[in-house]
PDB file of C-alpha atoms and ligand atoms in Angstrom:
ATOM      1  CA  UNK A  18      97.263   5.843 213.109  1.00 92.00           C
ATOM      2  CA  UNK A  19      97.371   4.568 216.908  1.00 97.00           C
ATOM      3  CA  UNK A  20      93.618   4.809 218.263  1.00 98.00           C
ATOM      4  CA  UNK A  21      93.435   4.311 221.786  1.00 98.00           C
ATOM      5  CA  UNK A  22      89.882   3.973 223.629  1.00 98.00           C
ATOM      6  CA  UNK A  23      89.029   5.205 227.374  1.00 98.00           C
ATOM      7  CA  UNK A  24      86.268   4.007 229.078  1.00 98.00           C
ATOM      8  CA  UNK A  25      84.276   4.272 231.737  1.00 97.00           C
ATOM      9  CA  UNK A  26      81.220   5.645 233.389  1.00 96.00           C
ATOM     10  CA  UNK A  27      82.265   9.083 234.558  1.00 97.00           C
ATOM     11  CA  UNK A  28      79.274  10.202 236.330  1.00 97.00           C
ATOM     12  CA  UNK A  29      80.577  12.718 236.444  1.00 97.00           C
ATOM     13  CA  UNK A  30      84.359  13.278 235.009  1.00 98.00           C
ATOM     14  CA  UNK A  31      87.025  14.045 237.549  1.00 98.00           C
ATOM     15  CA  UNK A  32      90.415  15.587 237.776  1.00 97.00           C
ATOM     16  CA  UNK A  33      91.730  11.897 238.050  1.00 97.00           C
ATOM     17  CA  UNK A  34      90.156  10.765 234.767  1.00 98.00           C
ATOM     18  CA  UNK A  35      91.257  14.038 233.463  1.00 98.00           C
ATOM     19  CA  UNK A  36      94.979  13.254 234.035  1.00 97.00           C
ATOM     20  CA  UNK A  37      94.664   9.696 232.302  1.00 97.00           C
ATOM     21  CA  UNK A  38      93.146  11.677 229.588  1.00 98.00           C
ATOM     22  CA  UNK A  39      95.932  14.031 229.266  1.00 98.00           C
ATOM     23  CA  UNK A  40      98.760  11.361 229.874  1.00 98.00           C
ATOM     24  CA  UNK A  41      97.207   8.649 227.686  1.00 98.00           C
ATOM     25  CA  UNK A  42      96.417  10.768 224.944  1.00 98.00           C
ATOM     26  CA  UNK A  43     100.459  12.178 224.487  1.00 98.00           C
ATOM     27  CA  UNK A  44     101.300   8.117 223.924  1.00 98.00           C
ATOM     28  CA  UNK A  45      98.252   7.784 220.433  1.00 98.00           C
ATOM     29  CA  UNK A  46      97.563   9.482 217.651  1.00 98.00           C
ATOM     30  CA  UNK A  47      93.535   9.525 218.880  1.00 98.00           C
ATOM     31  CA  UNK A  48      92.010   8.918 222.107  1.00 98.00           C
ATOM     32  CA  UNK A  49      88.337   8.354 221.710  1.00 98.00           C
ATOM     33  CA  UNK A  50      86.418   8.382 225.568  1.00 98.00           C
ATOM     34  CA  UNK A  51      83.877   6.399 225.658  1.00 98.00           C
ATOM     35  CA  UNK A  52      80.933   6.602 228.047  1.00 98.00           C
ATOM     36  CA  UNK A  53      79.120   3.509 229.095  1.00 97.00           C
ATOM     37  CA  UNK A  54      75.487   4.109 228.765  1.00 94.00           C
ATOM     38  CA  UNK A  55      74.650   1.570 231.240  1.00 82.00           C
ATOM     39  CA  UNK A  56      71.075   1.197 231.621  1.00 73.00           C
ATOM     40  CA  UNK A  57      71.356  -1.395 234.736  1.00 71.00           C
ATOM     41  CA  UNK A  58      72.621   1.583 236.599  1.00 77.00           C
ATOM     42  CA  UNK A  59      70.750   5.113 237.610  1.00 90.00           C
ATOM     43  CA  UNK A  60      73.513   7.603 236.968  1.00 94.00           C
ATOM     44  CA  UNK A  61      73.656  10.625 238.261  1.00 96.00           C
ATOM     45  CA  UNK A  62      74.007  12.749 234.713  1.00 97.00           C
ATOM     46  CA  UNK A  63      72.193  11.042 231.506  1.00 96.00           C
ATOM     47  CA  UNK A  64      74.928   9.834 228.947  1.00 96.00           C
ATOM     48  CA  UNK A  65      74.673  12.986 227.072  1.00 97.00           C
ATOM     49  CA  UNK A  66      75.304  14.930 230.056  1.00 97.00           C
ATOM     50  CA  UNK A  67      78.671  12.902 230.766  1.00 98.00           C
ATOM     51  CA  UNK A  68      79.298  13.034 227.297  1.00 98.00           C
ATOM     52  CA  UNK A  69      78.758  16.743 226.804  1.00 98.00           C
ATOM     53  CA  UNK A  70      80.937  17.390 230.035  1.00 98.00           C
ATOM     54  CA  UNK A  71      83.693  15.862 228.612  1.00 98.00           C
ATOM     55  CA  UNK A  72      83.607  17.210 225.910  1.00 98.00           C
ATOM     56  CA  UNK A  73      83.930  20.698 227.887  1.00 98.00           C
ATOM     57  CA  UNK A  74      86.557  19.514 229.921  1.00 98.00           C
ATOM     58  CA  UNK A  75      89.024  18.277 227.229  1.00 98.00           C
ATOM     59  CA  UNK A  76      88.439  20.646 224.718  1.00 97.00           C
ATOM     60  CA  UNK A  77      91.745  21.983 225.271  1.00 97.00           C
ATOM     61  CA  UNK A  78      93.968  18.359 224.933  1.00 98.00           C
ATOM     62  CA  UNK A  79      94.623  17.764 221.373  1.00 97.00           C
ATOM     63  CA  UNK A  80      93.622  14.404 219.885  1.00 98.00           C
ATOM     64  CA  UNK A  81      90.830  13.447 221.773  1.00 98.00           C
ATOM     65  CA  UNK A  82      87.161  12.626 220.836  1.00 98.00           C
ATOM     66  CA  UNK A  83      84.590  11.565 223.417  1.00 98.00           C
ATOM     67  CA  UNK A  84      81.586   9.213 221.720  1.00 98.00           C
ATOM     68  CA  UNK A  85      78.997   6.783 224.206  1.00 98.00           C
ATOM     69  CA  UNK A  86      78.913   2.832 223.421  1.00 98.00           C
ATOM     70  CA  UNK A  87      76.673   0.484 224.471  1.00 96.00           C
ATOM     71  CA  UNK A  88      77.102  -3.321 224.831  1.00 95.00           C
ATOM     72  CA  UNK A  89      80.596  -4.727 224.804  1.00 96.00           C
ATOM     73  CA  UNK A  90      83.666  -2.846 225.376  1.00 97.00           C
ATOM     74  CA  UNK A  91      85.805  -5.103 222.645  1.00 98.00           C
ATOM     75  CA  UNK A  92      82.897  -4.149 220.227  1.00 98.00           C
ATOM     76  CA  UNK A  93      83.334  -0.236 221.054  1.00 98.00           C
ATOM     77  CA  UNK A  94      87.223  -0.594 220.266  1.00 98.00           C
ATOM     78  CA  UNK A  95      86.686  -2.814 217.100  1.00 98.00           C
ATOM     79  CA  UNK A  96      83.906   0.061 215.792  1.00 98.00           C
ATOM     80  CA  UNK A  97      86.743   2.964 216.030  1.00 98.00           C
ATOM     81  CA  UNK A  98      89.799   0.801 214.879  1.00 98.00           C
ATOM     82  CA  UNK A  99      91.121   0.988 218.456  1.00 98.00           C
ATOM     83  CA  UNK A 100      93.790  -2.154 219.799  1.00 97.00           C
ATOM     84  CA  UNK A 101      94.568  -0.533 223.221  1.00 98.00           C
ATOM     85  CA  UNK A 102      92.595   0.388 225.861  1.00 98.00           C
ATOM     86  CA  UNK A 103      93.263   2.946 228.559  1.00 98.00           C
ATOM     87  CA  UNK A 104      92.568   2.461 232.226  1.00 97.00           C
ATOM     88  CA  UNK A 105      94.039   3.655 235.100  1.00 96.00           C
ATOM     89  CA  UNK A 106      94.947   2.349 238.533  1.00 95.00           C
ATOM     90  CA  UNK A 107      94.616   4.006 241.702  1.00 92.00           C
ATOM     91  CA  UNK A 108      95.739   1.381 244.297  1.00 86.00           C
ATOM     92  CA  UNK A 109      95.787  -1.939 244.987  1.00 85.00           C
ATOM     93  CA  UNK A 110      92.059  -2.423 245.269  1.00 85.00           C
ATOM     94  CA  UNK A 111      91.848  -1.414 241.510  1.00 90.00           C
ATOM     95  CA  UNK A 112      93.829  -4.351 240.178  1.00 92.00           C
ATOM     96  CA  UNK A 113      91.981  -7.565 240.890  1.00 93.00           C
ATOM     97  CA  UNK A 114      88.553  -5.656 239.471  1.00 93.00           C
ATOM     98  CA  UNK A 115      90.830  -4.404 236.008  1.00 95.00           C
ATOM     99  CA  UNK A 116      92.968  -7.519 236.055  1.00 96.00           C
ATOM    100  CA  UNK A 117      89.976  -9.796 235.957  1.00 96.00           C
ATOM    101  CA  UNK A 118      88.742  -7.680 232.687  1.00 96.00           C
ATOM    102  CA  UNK A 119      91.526  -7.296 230.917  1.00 97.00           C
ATOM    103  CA  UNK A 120      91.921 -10.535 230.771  1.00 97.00           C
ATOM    104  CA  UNK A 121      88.752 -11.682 230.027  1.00 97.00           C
ATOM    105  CA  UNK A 122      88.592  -8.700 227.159  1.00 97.00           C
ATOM    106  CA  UNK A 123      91.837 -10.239 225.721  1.00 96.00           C
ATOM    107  CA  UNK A 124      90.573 -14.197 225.625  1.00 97.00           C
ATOM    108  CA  UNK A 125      87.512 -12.530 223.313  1.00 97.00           C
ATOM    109  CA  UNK A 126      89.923 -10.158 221.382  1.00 97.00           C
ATOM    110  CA  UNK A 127      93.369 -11.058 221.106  1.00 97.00           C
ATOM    111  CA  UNK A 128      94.739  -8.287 219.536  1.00 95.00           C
ATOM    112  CA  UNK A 129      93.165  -5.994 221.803  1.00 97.00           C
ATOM    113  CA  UNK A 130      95.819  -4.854 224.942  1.00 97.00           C
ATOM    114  CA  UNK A 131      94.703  -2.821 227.954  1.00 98.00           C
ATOM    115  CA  UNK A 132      97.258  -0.264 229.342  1.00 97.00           C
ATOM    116  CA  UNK A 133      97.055   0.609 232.726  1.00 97.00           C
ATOM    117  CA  UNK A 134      98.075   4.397 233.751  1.00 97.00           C
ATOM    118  CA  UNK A 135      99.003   4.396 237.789  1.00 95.00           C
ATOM    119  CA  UNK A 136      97.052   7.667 239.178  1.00 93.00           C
ATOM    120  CA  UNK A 137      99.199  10.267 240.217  1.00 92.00           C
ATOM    121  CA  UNK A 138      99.256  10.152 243.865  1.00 90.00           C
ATOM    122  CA  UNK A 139      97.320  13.253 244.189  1.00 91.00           C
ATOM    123  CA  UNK A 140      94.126  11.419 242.918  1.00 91.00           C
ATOM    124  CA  UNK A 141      94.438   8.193 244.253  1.00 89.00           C
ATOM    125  CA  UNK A 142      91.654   7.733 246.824  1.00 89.00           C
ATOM    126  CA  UNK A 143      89.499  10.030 244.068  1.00 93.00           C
ATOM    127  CA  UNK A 144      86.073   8.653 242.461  1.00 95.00           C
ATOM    128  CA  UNK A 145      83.169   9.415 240.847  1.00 96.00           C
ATOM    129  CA  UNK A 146      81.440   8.044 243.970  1.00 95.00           C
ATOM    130  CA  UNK A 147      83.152  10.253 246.288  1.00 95.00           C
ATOM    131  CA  UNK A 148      82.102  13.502 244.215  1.00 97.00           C
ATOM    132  CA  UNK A 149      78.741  12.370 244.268  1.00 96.00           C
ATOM    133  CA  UNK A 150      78.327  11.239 248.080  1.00 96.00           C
ATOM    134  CA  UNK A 151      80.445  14.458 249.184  1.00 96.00           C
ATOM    135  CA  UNK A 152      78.104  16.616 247.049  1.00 96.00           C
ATOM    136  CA  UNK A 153      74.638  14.856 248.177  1.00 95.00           C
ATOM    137  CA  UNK A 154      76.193  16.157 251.635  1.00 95.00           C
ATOM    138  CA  UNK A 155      77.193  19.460 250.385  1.00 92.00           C
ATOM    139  CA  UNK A 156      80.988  18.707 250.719  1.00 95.00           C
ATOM    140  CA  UNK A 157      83.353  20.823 248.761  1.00 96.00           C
ATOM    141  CA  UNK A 158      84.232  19.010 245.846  1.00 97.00           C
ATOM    142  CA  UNK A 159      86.258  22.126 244.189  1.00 97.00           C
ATOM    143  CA  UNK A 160      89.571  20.310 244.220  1.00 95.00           C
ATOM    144  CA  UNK A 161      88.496  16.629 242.600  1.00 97.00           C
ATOM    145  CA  UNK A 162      86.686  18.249 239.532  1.00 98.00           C
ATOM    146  CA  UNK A 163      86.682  21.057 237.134  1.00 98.00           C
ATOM    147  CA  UNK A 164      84.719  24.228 237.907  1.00 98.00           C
ATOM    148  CA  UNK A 165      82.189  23.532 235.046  1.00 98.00           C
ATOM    149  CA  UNK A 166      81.854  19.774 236.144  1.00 98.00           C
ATOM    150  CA  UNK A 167      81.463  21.351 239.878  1.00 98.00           C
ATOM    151  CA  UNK A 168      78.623  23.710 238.819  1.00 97.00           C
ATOM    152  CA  UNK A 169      76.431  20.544 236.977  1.00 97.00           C
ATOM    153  CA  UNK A 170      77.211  19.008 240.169  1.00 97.00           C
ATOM    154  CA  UNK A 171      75.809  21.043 242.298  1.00 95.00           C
ATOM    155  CA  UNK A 172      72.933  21.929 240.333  1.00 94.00           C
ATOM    156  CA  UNK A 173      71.504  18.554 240.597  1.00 93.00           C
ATOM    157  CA  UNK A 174      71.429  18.283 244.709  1.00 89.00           C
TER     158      UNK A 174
HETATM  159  O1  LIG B  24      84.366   3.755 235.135  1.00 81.78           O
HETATM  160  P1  LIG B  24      83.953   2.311 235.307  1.00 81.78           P
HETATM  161  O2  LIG B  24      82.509   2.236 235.715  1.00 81.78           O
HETATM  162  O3  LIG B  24      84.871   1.574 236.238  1.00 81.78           O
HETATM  163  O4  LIG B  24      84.078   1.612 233.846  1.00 81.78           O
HETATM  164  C1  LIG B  24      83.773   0.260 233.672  1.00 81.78           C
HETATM  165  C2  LIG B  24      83.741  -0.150 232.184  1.00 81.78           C
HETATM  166  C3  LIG B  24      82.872   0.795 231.364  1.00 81.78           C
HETATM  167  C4  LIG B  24      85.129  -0.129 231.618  1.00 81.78           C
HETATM  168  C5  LIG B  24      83.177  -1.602 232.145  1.00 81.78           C
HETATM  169  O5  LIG B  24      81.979  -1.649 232.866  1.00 81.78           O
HETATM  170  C6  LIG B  24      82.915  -2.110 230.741  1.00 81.78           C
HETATM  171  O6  LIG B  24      83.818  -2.385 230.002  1.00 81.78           O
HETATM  172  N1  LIG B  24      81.618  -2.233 230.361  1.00 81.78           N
HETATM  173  C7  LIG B  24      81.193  -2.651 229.056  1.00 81.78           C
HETATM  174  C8  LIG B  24      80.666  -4.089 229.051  1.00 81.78           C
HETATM  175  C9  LIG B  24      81.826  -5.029 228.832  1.00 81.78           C
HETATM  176  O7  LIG B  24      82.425  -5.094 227.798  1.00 81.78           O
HETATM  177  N2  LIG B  24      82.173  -5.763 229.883  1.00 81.78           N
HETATM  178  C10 LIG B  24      83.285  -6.687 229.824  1.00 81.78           C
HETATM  179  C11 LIG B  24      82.822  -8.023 229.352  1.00 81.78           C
HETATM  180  S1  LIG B  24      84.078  -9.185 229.493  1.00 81.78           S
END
């Protein structure tokens, strides 16, 4: 069985991520999301709040399983028998960030790959960041994320 992970911090999930999700998960057999429960960082939405919304939002794509890790991303991948991991890339400005990762991931796990997905164009200048800033400011953010991800939004400003 092909076991692909997808991480990230999706605070919160958007339509972007959604469309890796979808396109990456046709290419495995199982595509387990995981959520970074960063502690460093003040998220918007707890871990199980991220978690919980993805579940939501991908209940419909077949093969997918959304779990949190902790700690090191080669360690999340060894703990579900995964040897590829998912990322996309938006533009340019992505690739030195992911590049720079990848490669460090693969000199501490050699049999682990990364696979990037290029964003369709539609999404590419779309982030979490940008949902949350346009929100805070009471933007419409009804065309980056799903209407259940747009209603937690907006319930927390
Ligand atoms: O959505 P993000 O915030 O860009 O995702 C970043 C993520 C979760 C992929 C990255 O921060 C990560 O892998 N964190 C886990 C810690 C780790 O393994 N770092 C790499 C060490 S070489």
């Amino acid at each position: 069985m092909k076991t692909a992970i997808y991480p990230g911090s999706f605070d919160p999930v958007t339509n972007g991520h959604i469309d890796i999700i979808r396109r990456a998960s046709k290419m495995v057999d199982r595509l387990v999301i995981g959520v970074l429960n960063n502690s460093a960082k003040s998220p918007l939405f707890s871990v199980e709040e991220r978690v919980n919304m993805l579940i939501k939002v991908t209940e419909d794509i077949p093969g997918v399983e959304v779990t949190h890790f902790t700690g090191l991303l080669v360690d999340f991948a060894d703990s579900v028998n995964a040897r590829i991991i998912v990322r996309g890339l938006r533009a340019v400005s992505d690739f030195e960030y992911e590049l720079q990762w990848a490669q460090t991931n693969r000199l501490v796990r050699p049999n682990l790959d990364t696979m990037f997905l290029v964003t369709d164009q539609n999404y590419s200048y779309l982030s979490s960041s940008t949902v949350r800033e346009l929100a805070k400011y009471h933007g419409d953010i009804s065309k980056f994320v799903p209407p259940y991800v747009e209603q937690k939004v907006l319930n927390k400003f």
